[in-house]
Amino acid sequence: MAFNKILLISAWLSVLLSVSLAASNTTTIYSLLQSRQDYTFTVQSMELTNLTSLYNNTLLNFTFLASNDTAWENSSANATGALSAAKQNVSGAIDFLGRLLVANTVNQTVRFSSLSSGTTSFVSLAELPLNFTKNSTGDSVEGDPVISPDVAAGNSVVQFLEFLLVPPAPPTTTSAPTSAPTSAPTSVAA
Ligand SMILES: *[C@@H]1O[C@H](CO)[C@@H](O)[C@H](O)[C@H]1NC(C)=O
Ligand SMILES: *[C@@H]1O[C@H](CO)[C@@H](O)[C@H](O)[C@H]1NC(C)=O
Ligand SMILES: *[C@@H]1O[C@H](CO)[C@@H](O)[C@H](O)[C@H]1NC(C)=O
Ligand SMILES: *[C@@H]1O[C@H](CO)[C@@H](O)[C@H](O)[C@H]1NC(C)=O
Ligand SMILES: *[C@@H]1O[C@H](CO)[C@@H](O)[C@H](O)[C@H]1NC(C)=O
Ligand SMILES: *[C@@H]1O[C@H](CO)[C@@H](O)[C@H](O)[C@H]1NC(C)=O
Ligand SMILES: *[C@@H]1O[C@H](CO)[C@@H](O)[C@H](O)[C@H]1NC(C)=O
Ligand SMILES: *[C@@H]1O[C@H](CO)[C@@H](O)[C@H](O)[C@H]1NC(C)=O
Ligand SMILES: *[C@@H]1O[C@H](CO)[C@@H](O)[C@H](O)[C@H]1NC(C)=O
Ligand SMILES: *[C@@H]1O[C@H](CO)[C@@H](O)[C@H](O)[C@H]1NC(C)=O
Ligand SMILES: *[C@@H]1O[C@H](CO)[C@@H](O)[C@H](O)[C@H]1NC(C)=O
C-alpha cells in the first residue's frame, strides 16, 4: 500500500538526513505550518503518522496542499474525529490521516505562477490524480480554491486551500473494489 511505502521512505530519509550536512535554508513544509497558528491539525497528523521526517526535510522538492484548522473542523469527512481517534492509537484513524497527507502531496514543485492557463494533471504520493486549474476565477486544485498560492518552504512549495481535500478510501484487497481506485480526491465543502 502506498502509505506503508511512504513510511519506509520516511524511515530511510531519517537515516539520510542524519548524515547530511545542514542545508543553508532549513525552512520545511513542517516548520512552515508549525510557525502558523491555525495548522495544528495538519502538524499533529504528520507527527501521529510518523511522517515528520518526510515533511521536515530540506532535501525533497514537494508540493503540499494545506488547509487550516477551520477547514478541518468543517470537513464532512470527520477529519477532526479521526485525529482524536489517532491520538488514542486507533490504527484505522492513523491510516486515514496518513493517506490524507500523502494524497495532498506531489513529488515535485508545482507553482501556479509557472503553469499555463487551464487544467494540468499531477499525481499525488497516494497515486491519485490531482488537477491544478488556473483560470480567470483564480487558482484551484480539484475545484478547491487556492487562497494563498506558491508559498515557498525551502525547496518545497505549499498551496493553501480553502477546503480540506479528502481522498477516497483505498480499494480493499479482499473484495471487489466498490469505487474506482484512480478516482480523484474531492473537497468536502458540503
Ligand atoms: C511511530 O513511532 C513510534 C515510536 O517509534 C511507534 O511507537 C508508533 O507505533 C509509530 N506509529 C506509526 C503509525 O507507525
Ligand atoms: C525539524 O528539522 C529541524 C532542522 O532541520 C530540527 O531542528 C527539528 O528538530 C525538526 N523537528 C522535528 C519535529 O523533527
Ligand atoms: C530540488 O530543487 C533544488 C533547487 O531547485 C535542486 O538543486 C535539487 O536538485 C532538487 N532535488 C531533487 C531531488 O530533485
Ligand atoms: C463552515 O461551514 C459552515 C456551514 O456549512 C459555513 O457556513 C462556513 O462558511 C464554513 N466556514 C468555512 C471557513 O469554510
Ligand atoms: C467523528 O469521529 C469520532 C471518532 O472516531 C466519533 O467519535 C464521532 O462520533 C464522529 N462524529 C461524527 C459526526 O461522525
Ligand atoms: C499510543 O502509543 C504511544 C507509543 O506507542 C504511547 O506512548 C501512548 O501512550 C499511546 N497512547 C494511548 C492513548 O494509548
Ligand atoms: C520523488 O521523486 C524522486 C525523483 O524525482 C525519487 O527519487 C523519489 O523516490 C520520489 N520520492 C517519493 C517519496 O516518491
Ligand atoms: C475555473 O476553474 C474552476 C475549477 O475547475 C471552475 O470551478 C471555474 O468555473 C472555472 N472558471 C472559469 C471562468 O472557467
Ligand atoms: C528560506 O526560505 C524561505 C521560504 O522558503 C524564505 O522565506 C527565506 O527568505 C529563506 N531564507 C534564506 C536565508 O534564504
Ligand atoms: C481558515 O480558512 C478559511 C477558508 O477555508 C478562512 O475563511 C478562515 O478565515 C481561515 N481561518 C483562519 C483562522 O485563518
Ligand atoms: C483532470 O483533467 C483532465 C484534463 O482536463 C481531465 O481529462 C480529467 O478528467 C480530470 N480529472 C479529474 C479527476 O477531474
Short mmCIF file of C-alpha atoms and ligand atoms in Angstrom, two decimals:
data_model
loop_
_atom_site.label_atom_id
_atom_site.label_comp_id
_atom_site.label_asym_id
_atom_site.label_seq_id
_atom_site.Cartn_x
_atom_site.Cartn_y
_atom_site.Cartn_z
CA MET A 1 0.00 0.00 0.00
CA ALA A 2 1.22 3.48 -0.84
CA PHE A 3 1.15 4.73 2.73
CA ASN A 4 3.38 1.90 4.03
CA LYS A 5 5.81 2.55 1.19
CA ILE A 6 5.92 6.20 2.21
CA LEU A 7 6.64 5.21 5.81
CA LEU A 8 9.60 3.15 4.62
CA ILE A 9 10.89 6.04 2.52
CA SER A 10 10.38 8.26 5.55
CA ALA A 11 12.48 5.94 7.72
CA TRP A 12 15.18 5.85 5.07
CA LEU A 13 15.15 9.63 4.91
CA SER A 14 15.74 9.92 8.65
CA VAL A 15 18.94 7.96 8.16
CA LEU A 16 19.91 10.03 5.14
CA LEU A 17 19.19 13.29 6.97
CA SER A 18 21.27 12.32 9.97
CA VAL A 19 24.33 12.03 7.76
CA SER A 20 23.57 15.14 5.72
CA LEU A 21 25.14 18.47 6.40
CA ALA A 22 22.75 21.20 7.44
CA ALA A 23 21.25 22.88 4.41
CA SER A 24 21.63 26.63 4.07
CA ASN A 25 17.88 27.19 4.20
CA THR A 26 16.16 24.95 6.70
CA THR A 27 12.55 26.03 6.14
CA THR A 28 10.43 22.92 5.59
CA ILE A 29 6.74 22.20 4.98
CA TYR A 30 6.51 21.03 8.60
CA SER A 31 8.29 24.06 10.07
CA LEU A 32 6.31 26.50 7.92
CA LEU A 33 2.97 25.04 9.05
CA GLN A 34 4.19 24.80 12.63
CA SER A 35 5.07 28.51 12.58
CA ARG A 36 1.49 29.34 11.63
CA GLN A 37 -1.10 29.24 14.39
CA ASP A 38 -4.00 27.57 12.60
CA TYR A 39 -2.45 24.48 11.00
CA THR A 40 -2.19 22.44 14.20
CA PHE A 41 -4.33 19.54 12.91
CA THR A 42 -2.06 19.05 9.90
CA VAL A 43 1.08 19.26 12.04
CA GLN A 44 -0.35 16.79 14.58
CA SER A 45 -1.27 14.40 11.76
CA MET A 46 2.30 14.48 10.45
CA GLU A 47 3.53 13.61 13.93
CA LEU A 48 0.96 10.88 14.66
CA THR A 49 1.64 9.14 11.33
CA ASN A 50 5.43 9.33 11.82
CA LEU A 51 5.71 11.30 8.59
CA THR A 52 7.52 14.22 10.22
CA SER A 53 10.86 13.26 8.70
CA LEU A 54 9.22 13.28 5.26
CA TYR A 55 7.76 16.78 5.70
CA ASN A 56 10.53 18.24 7.89
CA ASN A 57 13.39 17.88 5.43
CA THR A 58 15.16 20.23 3.12
CA LEU A 59 16.22 17.65 0.52
CA LEU A 60 12.91 16.90 -1.17
CA ASN A 61 11.06 19.11 -3.59
CA PHE A 62 7.42 18.60 -2.73
CA THR A 63 4.17 20.42 -3.25
CA PHE A 64 1.87 20.23 -0.24
CA LEU A 65 -1.81 21.19 -0.16
CA ALA A 66 -2.57 22.66 3.26
CA SER A 67 -5.93 23.51 4.83
CA ASN A 68 -6.35 25.33 8.13
CA ASP A 69 -7.95 24.05 11.31
CA THR A 70 -11.29 25.66 10.47
CA ALA A 71 -11.37 23.76 7.18
CA TRP A 72 -10.61 20.53 9.09
CA GLU A 73 -13.43 21.24 11.53
CA ASN A 74 -15.78 21.95 8.64
CA SER A 75 -14.92 18.76 6.78
CA SER A 76 -17.85 16.36 6.45
CA ALA A 77 -15.28 13.53 6.44
CA ASN A 78 -14.96 13.98 10.26
CA ALA A 79 -11.22 14.56 9.96
CA THR A 80 -11.01 16.02 13.48
CA GLY A 81 -12.76 12.89 14.78
CA ALA A 82 -10.11 10.79 13.04
CA LEU A 83 -7.43 12.93 14.68
CA SER A 84 -8.93 12.32 18.13
CA ALA A 85 -9.09 8.58 17.41
CA ALA A 86 -5.48 8.61 16.14
CA LYS A 87 -4.39 10.16 19.44
CA GLN A 88 -5.92 7.06 21.09
CA ASN A 89 -3.75 4.93 18.78
CA VAL A 90 -6.69 3.69 16.68
CA SER A 91 -4.82 2.25 13.70
CA GLY A 92 -7.60 2.85 11.15
CA ALA A 93 -7.61 6.53 12.09
CA ILE A 94 -3.82 6.75 11.76
CA ASP A 95 -4.04 5.13 8.31
CA PHE A 96 -6.76 7.61 7.32
CA LEU A 97 -4.60 10.57 8.34
CA GLY A 98 -1.53 9.17 6.59
CA ARG A 99 -3.48 8.65 3.39
CA LEU A 100 -4.96 12.15 3.73
CA LEU A 101 -1.48 13.68 3.96
CA VAL A 102 0.12 11.77 1.07
CA ALA A 103 -2.95 12.40 -1.12
CA ASN A 104 -2.23 16.10 -0.60
CA THR A 105 1.42 15.80 -1.60
CA VAL A 106 3.01 15.90 -5.06
CA ASN A 107 6.60 14.74 -5.51
CA GLN A 108 7.64 17.81 -7.50
CA THR A 109 7.27 21.54 -7.13
CA VAL A 110 4.10 22.82 -8.79
CA ARG A 111 3.86 26.60 -8.89
CA PHE A 112 0.75 28.26 -10.32
CA SER A 113 2.99 31.09 -11.49
CA SER A 114 4.70 28.59 -13.83
CA LEU A 115 1.56 26.78 -15.05
CA SER A 116 -0.25 27.73 -18.22
CA SER A 117 -3.94 28.60 -18.05
CA GLY A 118 -6.30 25.65 -17.94
CA THR A 119 -6.00 22.33 -16.14
CA THR A 120 -2.75 20.44 -15.59
CA SER A 121 -2.84 16.95 -14.10
CA PHE A 122 -0.39 15.70 -11.49
CA VAL A 123 -0.30 12.54 -9.38
CA SER A 124 -0.10 12.60 -5.59
CA LEU A 125 2.06 10.36 -3.40
CA ALA A 126 -1.15 8.37 -2.81
CA GLU A 127 -1.05 7.70 -6.57
CA LEU A 128 -4.28 9.62 -7.15
CA PRO A 129 -4.70 12.33 -9.80
CA LEU A 130 -4.71 15.98 -8.76
CA ASN A 131 -5.90 18.53 -11.30
CA PHE A 132 -4.44 22.00 -10.89
CA THR A 133 -6.56 24.66 -12.64
CA LYS A 134 -5.62 28.22 -13.40
CA ASN A 135 -8.28 30.46 -14.97
CA SER A 136 -9.96 33.85 -14.67
CA THR A 137 -11.74 32.72 -11.48
CA GLY A 138 -8.38 32.06 -9.83
CA ASP A 139 -6.25 29.06 -8.90
CA SER A 140 -7.73 25.78 -7.71
CA VAL A 141 -6.88 22.14 -7.09
CA GLU A 142 -9.66 19.63 -7.83
CA GLY A 143 -12.04 22.59 -7.85
CA ASP A 144 -10.91 23.60 -4.34
CA PRO A 145 -9.96 27.32 -4.35
CA VAL A 146 -6.35 28.17 -3.54
CA ILE A 147 -6.35 31.04 -1.02
CA SER A 148 -2.61 31.57 -0.98
CA PRO A 149 -0.59 30.09 -3.87
CA ASP A 150 3.08 29.16 -4.27
CA VAL A 151 4.31 29.74 -0.71
CA ALA A 152 7.94 28.61 -0.55
CA ALA A 153 9.09 26.20 2.15
CA GLY A 154 12.74 25.60 1.38
CA ASN A 155 12.82 23.70 -1.93
CA SER A 156 9.18 22.76 -1.47
CA VAL A 157 6.01 24.70 -2.17
CA VAL A 158 2.80 24.93 -0.12
CA GLN A 159 -0.56 25.70 -1.72
CA PHE A 160 -3.07 26.87 0.88
CA LEU A 161 -6.56 25.57 0.07
CA GLU A 162 -9.95 26.78 1.22
CA PHE A 163 -11.36 23.29 1.95
CA LEU A 164 -9.79 20.08 3.18
CA LEU A 165 -9.23 17.71 0.25
CA VAL A 166 -10.13 14.16 1.33
CA PRO A 167 -9.12 11.15 -0.80
CA PRO A 168 -11.50 8.26 -1.42
CA ALA A 169 -10.96 5.20 0.76
CA PRO A 170 -8.38 2.78 -0.67
CA PRO A 171 -9.79 -0.22 -2.53
CA THR A 172 -9.97 -3.30 -0.33
CA THR A 173 -7.87 -6.30 -1.35
CA THR A 174 -10.28 -8.91 -0.02
CA SER A 175 -13.31 -7.92 -2.07
CA ALA A 176 -14.08 -6.27 -5.37
CA PRO A 177 -13.47 -2.53 -5.22
CA THR A 178 -16.66 -0.53 -4.82
CA SER A 179 -15.08 2.67 -6.04
CA ALA A 180 -12.54 3.29 -8.77
CA PRO A 181 -9.05 3.27 -7.21
CA THR A 182 -7.96 6.06 -9.53
CA SER A 183 -10.80 8.44 -8.65
CA ALA A 184 -9.62 11.84 -7.58
CA PRO A 185 -9.95 13.31 -4.09
CA THR A 186 -12.95 15.52 -3.51
CA SER A 187 -13.10 18.66 -1.49
CA VAL A 188 -15.73 18.17 1.11
CA ALA A 189 -17.29 21.58 1.27
CA ALA A 190 -20.77 20.12 1.52
C1 LIG B 1 5.52 5.89 15.32
O1 LIG B 1 6.73 5.70 16.02
C2 LIG B 1 6.54 5.33 17.38
C3 LIG B 1 7.89 5.30 18.05
O2 LIG B 1 8.87 4.74 17.21
C4 LIG B 1 5.83 3.98 17.42
O3 LIG B 1 5.58 3.61 18.75
C5 LIG B 1 4.50 4.09 16.70
O4 LIG B 1 3.86 2.83 16.64
C6 LIG B 1 4.70 4.61 15.28
N1 LIG B 1 3.41 4.86 14.68
C7 LIG B 1 3.12 4.51 13.41
C8 LIG B 1 1.76 4.92 12.92
O5 LIG B 1 3.90 3.93 12.68
C1 LIG B 2 12.78 19.63 12.04
O1 LIG B 2 14.02 19.94 11.44
C2 LIG B 2 14.79 20.89 12.18
C3 LIG B 2 16.05 21.21 11.43
O2 LIG B 2 16.04 20.84 10.12
C4 LIG B 2 15.13 20.32 13.54
O3 LIG B 2 15.82 21.28 14.29
C5 LIG B 2 13.85 19.96 14.25
O4 LIG B 2 14.15 19.31 15.49
C6 LIG B 2 13.00 19.02 13.40
N1 LIG B 2 11.73 18.80 14.07
C7 LIG B 2 11.20 17.58 14.22
C8 LIG B 2 9.92 17.52 14.97
O5 LIG B 2 11.71 16.58 13.75
C1 LIG B 3 15.39 20.17 -5.64
O1 LIG B 3 15.47 21.51 -6.07
C2 LIG B 3 16.77 22.06 -5.94
C3 LIG B 3 16.70 23.53 -6.25
O2 LIG B 3 15.80 23.77 -7.28
C4 LIG B 3 17.70 21.29 -6.87
O3 LIG B 3 19.01 21.80 -6.73
C5 LIG B 3 17.69 19.82 -6.46
O4 LIG B 3 18.46 19.06 -7.35
C6 LIG B 3 16.28 19.26 -6.44
N1 LIG B 3 16.30 17.95 -5.84
C7 LIG B 3 15.66 16.90 -6.34
C8 LIG B 3 15.75 15.63 -5.57
O5 LIG B 3 15.01 16.97 -7.38
C1 LIG B 4 -18.04 26.13 7.63
O1 LIG B 4 -19.28 25.51 7.36
C2 LIG B 4 -20.39 26.37 7.60
C3 LIG B 4 -21.64 25.57 7.39
O2 LIG B 4 -21.53 24.73 6.31
C4 LIG B 4 -20.31 27.58 6.64
O3 LIG B 4 -21.37 28.46 6.87
C5 LIG B 4 -19.00 28.31 6.87
O4 LIG B 4 -18.85 29.34 5.90
C6 LIG B 4 -17.83 27.35 6.74
N1 LIG B 4 -16.63 28.04 7.12
C7 LIG B 4 -15.51 27.96 6.43
C8 LIG B 4 -14.38 28.74 6.98
O5 LIG B 4 -15.40 27.30 5.40
C1 LIG B 5 -16.24 11.59 14.41
O1 LIG B 5 -15.25 10.63 14.77
C2 LIG B 5 -15.20 10.36 16.16
C3 LIG B 5 -14.01 9.46 16.42
O2 LIG B 5 -13.99 8.38 15.54
C4 LIG B 5 -16.51 9.75 16.61
O3 LIG B 5 -16.46 9.51 17.99
C5 LIG B 5 -17.64 10.72 16.27
O4 LIG B 5 -18.88 10.12 16.60
C6 LIG B 5 -17.63 11.10 14.81
N1 LIG B 5 -18.59 12.14 14.57
C7 LIG B 5 -19.45 12.10 13.56
C8 LIG B 5 -20.38 13.26 13.45
O5 LIG B 5 -19.48 11.18 12.75
C1 LIG B 6 -0.09 5.46 21.95
O1 LIG B 6 1.17 4.87 21.62
C2 LIG B 6 2.28 5.63 22.07
C3 LIG B 6 3.54 5.00 21.50
O2 LIG B 6 3.43 3.65 21.37
C4 LIG B 6 2.26 5.67 23.59
O3 LIG B 6 3.35 6.45 24.05
C5 LIG B 6 0.96 6.31 24.06
O4 LIG B 6 0.88 6.25 25.47
C6 LIG B 6 -0.24 5.57 23.47
N1 LIG B 6 -1.43 6.34 23.78
C7 LIG B 6 -2.56 5.78 24.16
C8 LIG B 6 -3.69 6.73 24.47
O5 LIG B 6 -2.69 4.57 24.25
C1 LIG B 7 10.37 11.57 -5.62
O1 LIG B 7 10.95 11.64 -6.91
C2 LIG B 7 12.33 11.31 -6.93
C3 LIG B 7 12.82 11.52 -8.33
O2 LIG B 7 12.49 12.79 -8.77
C4 LIG B 7 12.50 9.89 -6.48
O3 LIG B 7 13.89 9.59 -6.44
C5 LIG B 7 11.94 9.70 -5.08
O4 LIG B 7 12.00 8.36 -4.69
C6 LIG B 7 10.48 10.16 -5.04
N1 LIG B 7 10.04 10.16 -3.66
C7 LIG B 7 8.85 9.65 -3.28
C8 LIG B 7 8.54 9.75 -1.82
O5 LIG B 7 8.07 9.16 -4.08
C1 LIG B 8 -12.09 27.88 -13.23
O1 LIG B 8 -11.84 26.58 -12.73
C2 LIG B 8 -12.68 26.22 -11.64
C3 LIG B 8 -12.22 24.86 -11.15
O2 LIG B 8 -12.21 23.91 -12.17
C4 LIG B 8 -14.13 26.23 -12.08
O3 LIG B 8 -14.95 25.91 -10.99
C5 LIG B 8 -14.48 27.60 -12.62
O4 LIG B 8 -15.81 27.59 -13.13
C6 LIG B 8 -13.53 27.99 -13.71
N1 LIG B 8 -13.80 29.37 -14.12
C7 LIG B 8 -13.94 29.70 -15.40
C8 LIG B 8 -14.20 31.16 -15.65
O5 LIG B 8 -13.88 28.88 -16.31
C1 LIG B 9 14.47 30.47 3.34
O1 LIG B 9 13.30 30.06 2.61
C2 LIG B 9 12.14 30.80 2.96
C3 LIG B 9 10.98 30.22 2.20
O2 LIG B 9 11.29 29.01 1.67
C4 LIG B 9 12.35 32.27 2.62
O3 LIG B 9 11.20 32.99 3.00
C5 LIG B 9 13.56 32.78 3.38
O4 LIG B 9 13.81 34.11 2.98
C6 LIG B 9 14.79 31.93 3.08
N1 LIG B 9 15.89 32.35 3.93
C7 LIG B 9 17.14 32.46 3.48
C8 LIG B 9 18.14 32.92 4.47
O5 LIG B 9 17.43 32.22 2.32
C1 LIG B 10 -9.24 29.29 7.52
O1 LIG B 10 -9.54 29.18 6.15
C2 LIG B 10 -10.84 29.65 5.82
C3 LIG B 10 -11.07 29.33 4.39
O2 LIG B 10 -11.03 27.97 4.25
C4 LIG B 10 -10.93 31.12 6.10
O3 LIG B 10 -12.25 31.58 5.81
C5 LIG B 10 -10.61 31.36 7.55
O4 LIG B 10 -10.56 32.74 7.80
C6 LIG B 10 -9.29 30.74 7.92
N1 LIG B 10 -9.14 30.82 9.35
C7 LIG B 10 -8.10 31.39 9.91
C8 LIG B 10 -8.07 31.39 11.41
O5 LIG B 10 -7.19 31.87 9.25
C1 LIG B 11 -8.24 16.20 -14.89
O1 LIG B 11 -8.06 16.98 -16.04
C2 LIG B 11 -8.03 16.22 -17.22
C3 LIG B 11 -7.67 17.17 -18.33
O2 LIG B 11 -8.52 18.28 -18.32
C4 LIG B 11 -9.35 15.55 -17.44
O3 LIG B 11 -9.31 14.76 -18.59
C5 LIG B 11 -9.64 14.68 -16.25
O4 LIG B 11 -10.93 14.16 -16.37
C6 LIG B 11 -9.54 15.47 -14.97
N1 LIG B 11 -9.62 14.55 -13.88
C7 LIG B 11 -10.36 14.79 -12.83
C8 LIG B 11 -10.33 13.74 -11.79
O5 LIG B 11 -11.03 15.81 -12.69
#
